[in-house]
PDB file of C-alpha atoms in Angstrom:
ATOM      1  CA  UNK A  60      11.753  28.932  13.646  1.00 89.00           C
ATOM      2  CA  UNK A  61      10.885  25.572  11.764  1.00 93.00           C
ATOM      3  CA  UNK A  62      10.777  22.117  13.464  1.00 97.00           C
ATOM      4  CA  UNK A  63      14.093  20.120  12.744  1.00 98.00           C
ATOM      5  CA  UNK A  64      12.795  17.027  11.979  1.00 98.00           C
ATOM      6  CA  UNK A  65      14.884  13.953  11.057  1.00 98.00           C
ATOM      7  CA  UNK A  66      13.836  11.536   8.333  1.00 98.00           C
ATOM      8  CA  UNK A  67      14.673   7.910   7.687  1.00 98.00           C
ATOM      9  CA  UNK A  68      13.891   5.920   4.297  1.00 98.00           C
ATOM     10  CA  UNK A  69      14.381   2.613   2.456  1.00 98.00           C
ATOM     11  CA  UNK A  70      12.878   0.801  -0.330  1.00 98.00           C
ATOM     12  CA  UNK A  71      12.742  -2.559  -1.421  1.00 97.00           C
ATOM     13  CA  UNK A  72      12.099  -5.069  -4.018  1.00 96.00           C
ATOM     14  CA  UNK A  73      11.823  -8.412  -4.816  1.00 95.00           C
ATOM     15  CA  UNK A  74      12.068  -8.992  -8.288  1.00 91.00           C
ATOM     16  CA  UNK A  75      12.400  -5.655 -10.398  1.00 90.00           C
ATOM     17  CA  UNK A  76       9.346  -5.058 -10.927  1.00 95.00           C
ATOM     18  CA  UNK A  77       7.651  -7.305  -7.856  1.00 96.00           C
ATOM     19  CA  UNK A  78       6.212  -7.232  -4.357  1.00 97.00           C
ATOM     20  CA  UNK A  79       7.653  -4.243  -2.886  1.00 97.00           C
ATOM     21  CA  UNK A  80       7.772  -2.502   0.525  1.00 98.00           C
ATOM     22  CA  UNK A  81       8.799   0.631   1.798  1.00 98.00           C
ATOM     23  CA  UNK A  82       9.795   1.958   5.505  1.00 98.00           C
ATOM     24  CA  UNK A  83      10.541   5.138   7.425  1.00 98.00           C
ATOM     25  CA  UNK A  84      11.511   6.491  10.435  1.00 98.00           C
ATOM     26  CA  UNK A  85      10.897  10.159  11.756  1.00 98.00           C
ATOM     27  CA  UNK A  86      12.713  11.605  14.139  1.00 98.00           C
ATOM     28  CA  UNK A  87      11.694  15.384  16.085  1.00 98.00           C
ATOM     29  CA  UNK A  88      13.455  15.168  19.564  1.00 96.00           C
ATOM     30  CA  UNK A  89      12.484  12.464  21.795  1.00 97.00           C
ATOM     31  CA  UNK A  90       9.405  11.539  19.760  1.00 97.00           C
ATOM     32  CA  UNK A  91       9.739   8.864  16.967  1.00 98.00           C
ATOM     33  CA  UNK A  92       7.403   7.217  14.288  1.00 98.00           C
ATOM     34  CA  UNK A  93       7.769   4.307  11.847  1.00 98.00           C
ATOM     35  CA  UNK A  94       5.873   3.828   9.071  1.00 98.00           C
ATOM     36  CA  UNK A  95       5.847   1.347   6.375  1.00 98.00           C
ATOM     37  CA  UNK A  96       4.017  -0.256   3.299  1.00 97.00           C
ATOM     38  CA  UNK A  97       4.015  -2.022   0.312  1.00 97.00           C
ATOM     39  CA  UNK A  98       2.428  -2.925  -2.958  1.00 96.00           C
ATOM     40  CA  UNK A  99       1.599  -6.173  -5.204  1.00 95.00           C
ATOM     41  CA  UNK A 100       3.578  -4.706  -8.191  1.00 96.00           C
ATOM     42  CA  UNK A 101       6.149  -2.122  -8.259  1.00 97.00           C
ATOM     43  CA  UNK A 102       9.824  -1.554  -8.621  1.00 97.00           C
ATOM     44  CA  UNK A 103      12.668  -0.779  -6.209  1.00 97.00           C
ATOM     45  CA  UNK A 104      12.833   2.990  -7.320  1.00 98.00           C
ATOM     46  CA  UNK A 105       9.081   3.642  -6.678  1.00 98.00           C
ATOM     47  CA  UNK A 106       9.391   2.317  -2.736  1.00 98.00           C
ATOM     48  CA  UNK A 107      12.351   4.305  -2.277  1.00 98.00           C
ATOM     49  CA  UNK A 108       9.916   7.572  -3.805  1.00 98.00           C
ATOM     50  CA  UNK A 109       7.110   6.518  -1.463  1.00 98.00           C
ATOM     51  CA  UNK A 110       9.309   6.017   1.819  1.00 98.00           C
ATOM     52  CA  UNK A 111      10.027   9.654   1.411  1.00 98.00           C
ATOM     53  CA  UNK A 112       6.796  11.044  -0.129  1.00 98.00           C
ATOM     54  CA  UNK A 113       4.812   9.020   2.877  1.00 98.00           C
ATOM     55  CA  UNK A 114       7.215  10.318   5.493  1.00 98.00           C
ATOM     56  CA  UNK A 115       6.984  13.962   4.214  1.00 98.00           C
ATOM     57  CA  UNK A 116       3.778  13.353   4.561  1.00 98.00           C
ATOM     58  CA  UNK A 117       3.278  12.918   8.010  1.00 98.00           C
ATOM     59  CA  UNK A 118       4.306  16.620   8.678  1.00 98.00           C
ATOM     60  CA  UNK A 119       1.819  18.771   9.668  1.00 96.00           C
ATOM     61  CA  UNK A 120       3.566  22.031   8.955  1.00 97.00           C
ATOM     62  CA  UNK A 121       6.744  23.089   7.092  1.00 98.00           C
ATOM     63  CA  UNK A 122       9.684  21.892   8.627  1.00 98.00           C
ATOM     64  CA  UNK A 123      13.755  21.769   8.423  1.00 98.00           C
ATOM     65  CA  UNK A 124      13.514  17.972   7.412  1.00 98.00           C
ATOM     66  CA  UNK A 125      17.381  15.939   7.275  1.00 98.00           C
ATOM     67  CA  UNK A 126      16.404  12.847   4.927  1.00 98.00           C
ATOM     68  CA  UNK A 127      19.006  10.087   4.852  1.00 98.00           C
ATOM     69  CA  UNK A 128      18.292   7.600   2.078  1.00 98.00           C
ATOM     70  CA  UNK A 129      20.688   4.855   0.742  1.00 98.00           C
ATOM     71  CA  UNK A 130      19.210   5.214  -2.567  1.00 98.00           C
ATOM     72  CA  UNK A 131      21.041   7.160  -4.914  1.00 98.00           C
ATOM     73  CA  UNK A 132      18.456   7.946  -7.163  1.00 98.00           C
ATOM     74  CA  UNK A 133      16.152   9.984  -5.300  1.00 98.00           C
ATOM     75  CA  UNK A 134      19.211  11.692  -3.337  1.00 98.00           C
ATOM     76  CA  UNK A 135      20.919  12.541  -6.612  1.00 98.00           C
ATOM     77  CA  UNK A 136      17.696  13.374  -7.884  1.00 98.00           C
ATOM     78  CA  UNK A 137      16.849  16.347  -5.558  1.00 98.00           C
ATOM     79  CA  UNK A 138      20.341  17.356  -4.670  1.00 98.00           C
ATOM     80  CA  UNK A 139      21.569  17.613  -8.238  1.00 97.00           C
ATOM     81  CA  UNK A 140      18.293  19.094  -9.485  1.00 97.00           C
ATOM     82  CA  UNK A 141      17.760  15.802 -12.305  1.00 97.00           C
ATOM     83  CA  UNK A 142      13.860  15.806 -11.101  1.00 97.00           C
ATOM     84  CA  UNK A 143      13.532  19.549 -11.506  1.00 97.00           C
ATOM     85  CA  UNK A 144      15.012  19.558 -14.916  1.00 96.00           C
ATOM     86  CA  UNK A 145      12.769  16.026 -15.620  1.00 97.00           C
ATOM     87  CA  UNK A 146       9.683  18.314 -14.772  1.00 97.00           C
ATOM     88  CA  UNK A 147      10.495  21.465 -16.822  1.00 97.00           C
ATOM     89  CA  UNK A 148      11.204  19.158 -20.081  1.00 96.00           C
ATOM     90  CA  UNK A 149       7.887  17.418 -19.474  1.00 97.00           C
ATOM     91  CA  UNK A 150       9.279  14.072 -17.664  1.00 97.00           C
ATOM     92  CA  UNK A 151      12.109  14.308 -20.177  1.00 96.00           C
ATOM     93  CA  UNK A 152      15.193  13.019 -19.556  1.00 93.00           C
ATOM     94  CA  UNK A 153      18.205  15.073 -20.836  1.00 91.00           C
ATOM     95  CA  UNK A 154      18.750  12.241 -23.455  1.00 95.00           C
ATOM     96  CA  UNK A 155      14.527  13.056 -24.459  1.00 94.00           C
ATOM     97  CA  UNK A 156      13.834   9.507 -23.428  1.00 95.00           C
ATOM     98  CA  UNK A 157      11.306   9.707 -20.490  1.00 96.00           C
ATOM     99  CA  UNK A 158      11.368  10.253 -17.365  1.00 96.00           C
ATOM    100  CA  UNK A 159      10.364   7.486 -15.104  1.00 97.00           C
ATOM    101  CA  UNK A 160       7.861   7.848 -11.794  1.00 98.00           C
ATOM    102  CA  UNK A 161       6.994  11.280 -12.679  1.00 97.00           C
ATOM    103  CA  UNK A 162       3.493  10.532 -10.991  1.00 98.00           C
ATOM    104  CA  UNK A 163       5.298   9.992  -7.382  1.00 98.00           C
ATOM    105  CA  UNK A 164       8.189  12.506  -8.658  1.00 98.00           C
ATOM    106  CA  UNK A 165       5.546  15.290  -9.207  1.00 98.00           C
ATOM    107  CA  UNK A 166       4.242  14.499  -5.560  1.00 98.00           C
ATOM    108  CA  UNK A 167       7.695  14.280  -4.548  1.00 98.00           C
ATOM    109  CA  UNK A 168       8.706  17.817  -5.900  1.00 98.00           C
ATOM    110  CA  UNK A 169       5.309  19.379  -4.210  1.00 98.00           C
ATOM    111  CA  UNK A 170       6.283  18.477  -0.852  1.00 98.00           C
ATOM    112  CA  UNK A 171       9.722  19.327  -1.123  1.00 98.00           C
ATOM    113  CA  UNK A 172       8.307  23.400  -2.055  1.00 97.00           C
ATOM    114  CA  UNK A 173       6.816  23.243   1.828  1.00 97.00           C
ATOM    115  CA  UNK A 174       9.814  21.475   3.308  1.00 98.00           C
ATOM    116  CA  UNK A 175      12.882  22.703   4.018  1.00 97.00           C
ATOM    117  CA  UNK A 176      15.093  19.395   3.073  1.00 98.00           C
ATOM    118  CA  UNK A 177      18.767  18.757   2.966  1.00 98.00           C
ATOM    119  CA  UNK A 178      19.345  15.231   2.103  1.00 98.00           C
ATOM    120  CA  UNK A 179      22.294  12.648   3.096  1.00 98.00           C
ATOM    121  CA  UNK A 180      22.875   9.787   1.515  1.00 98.00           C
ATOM    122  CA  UNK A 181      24.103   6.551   3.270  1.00 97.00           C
ATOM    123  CA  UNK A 182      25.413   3.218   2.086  1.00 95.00           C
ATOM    124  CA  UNK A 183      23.150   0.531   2.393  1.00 92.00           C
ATOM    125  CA  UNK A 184      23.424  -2.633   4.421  1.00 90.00           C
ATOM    126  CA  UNK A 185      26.900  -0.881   6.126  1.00 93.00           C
ATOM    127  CA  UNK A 186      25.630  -1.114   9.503  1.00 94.00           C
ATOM    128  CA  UNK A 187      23.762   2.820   9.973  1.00 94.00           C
ATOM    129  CA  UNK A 188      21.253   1.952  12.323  1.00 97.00           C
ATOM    130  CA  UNK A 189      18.125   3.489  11.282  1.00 98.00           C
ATOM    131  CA  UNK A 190      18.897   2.439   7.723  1.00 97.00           C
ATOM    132  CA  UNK A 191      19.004  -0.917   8.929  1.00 97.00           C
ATOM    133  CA  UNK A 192      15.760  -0.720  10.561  1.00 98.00           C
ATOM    134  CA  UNK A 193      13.729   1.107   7.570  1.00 98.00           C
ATOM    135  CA  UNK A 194      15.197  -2.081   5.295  1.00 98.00           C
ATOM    136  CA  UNK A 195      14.039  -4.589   7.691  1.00 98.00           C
ATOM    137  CA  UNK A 196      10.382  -2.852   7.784  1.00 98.00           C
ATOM    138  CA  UNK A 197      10.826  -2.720   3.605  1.00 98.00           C
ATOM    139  CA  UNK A 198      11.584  -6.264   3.354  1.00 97.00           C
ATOM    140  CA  UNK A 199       8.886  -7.262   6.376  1.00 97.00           C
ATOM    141  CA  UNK A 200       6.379  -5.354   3.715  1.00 96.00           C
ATOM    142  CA  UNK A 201       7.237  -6.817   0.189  1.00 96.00           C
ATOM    143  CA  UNK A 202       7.196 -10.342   2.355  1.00 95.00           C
ATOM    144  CA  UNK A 203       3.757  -9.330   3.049  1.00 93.00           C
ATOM    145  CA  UNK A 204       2.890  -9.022  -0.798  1.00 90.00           C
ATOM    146  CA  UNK A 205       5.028 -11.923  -1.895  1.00 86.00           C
ATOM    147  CA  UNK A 206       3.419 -14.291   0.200  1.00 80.00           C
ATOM    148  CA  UNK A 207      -0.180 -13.722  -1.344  1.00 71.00           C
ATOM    149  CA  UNK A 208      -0.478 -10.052  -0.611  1.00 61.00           C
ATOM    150  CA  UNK A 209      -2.654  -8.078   2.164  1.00 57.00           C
ATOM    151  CA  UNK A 210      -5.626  -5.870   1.964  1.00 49.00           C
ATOM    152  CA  UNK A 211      -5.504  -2.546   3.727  1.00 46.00           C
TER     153      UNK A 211
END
């Protein structure tokens, strides 16, 4: 029987493209771990990616993952199969223009072959705790970068 392991993300932005930060939260019983980070120049859609590519991540062996995510892109992404169908058509769109993030979207895609991952999407800033937390760690992050950046 696989681990049920509950998943957290959020991405943000300032600017599109900008300082950006990304934060998670996992969940597996009593045990929880945040996670965040950032970069100098990125877009909204490519912290939401990492969020969920970093938290995936983190697992050390397949597991029944529940990913809630306020961003509609990657949720409608895997659940309505866009990114599989972006992948087949060589990062194609359905309209032939391309495909954007395939780089994270092909890491993406990989990890969600070992996971078992049913995803729930949330509105954002509506008051769901953890969703509130993993934007306050995305925001702490592209703060980081927009006030002269970090080294890690």
């Amino acid at each position: 029987m696989m681990k049920q392991v509950k998943i957290f993300t959020d991405g943000a932005c300032s600017g599109n493209p900008g300082p950006g930060g990304w934060g998670a939260i996992l969940r597996y019983g009593s045990h929880e771990k945040r996670l965040s980070g950032g970069e100098a120049e990125t877009t909204n859609n490519r912290m939401e990616l990492t969020g969920v590519i970093e938290a995936l991540r983190q697992l050390r062996e397949p597991c029944e993952v529940i990913l809630t995510s306020d961003s509609r892109y990657v949720c409608d992404a895997i659940t309505k199969g866009w990114a599989k169908g972006w992948q087949k058509r060589g990062w194609k769109k359905s309209d032939n223009k391309p495909a954007l993030n395939s780089d994270l979207w092909e890491i993406l895609l990989e990890l969600l072959e070992i996971h078992h991952v049913t995803v729930n999407w949330v509105k954002g800033h509506a008051g769901h705790p953890e969703n509130e937390i993993c934007d306050r760690l995305a925001v702490a992050e592209t703060e980081r970068y927009k006030n002269g950046g970090i080294e890690r």
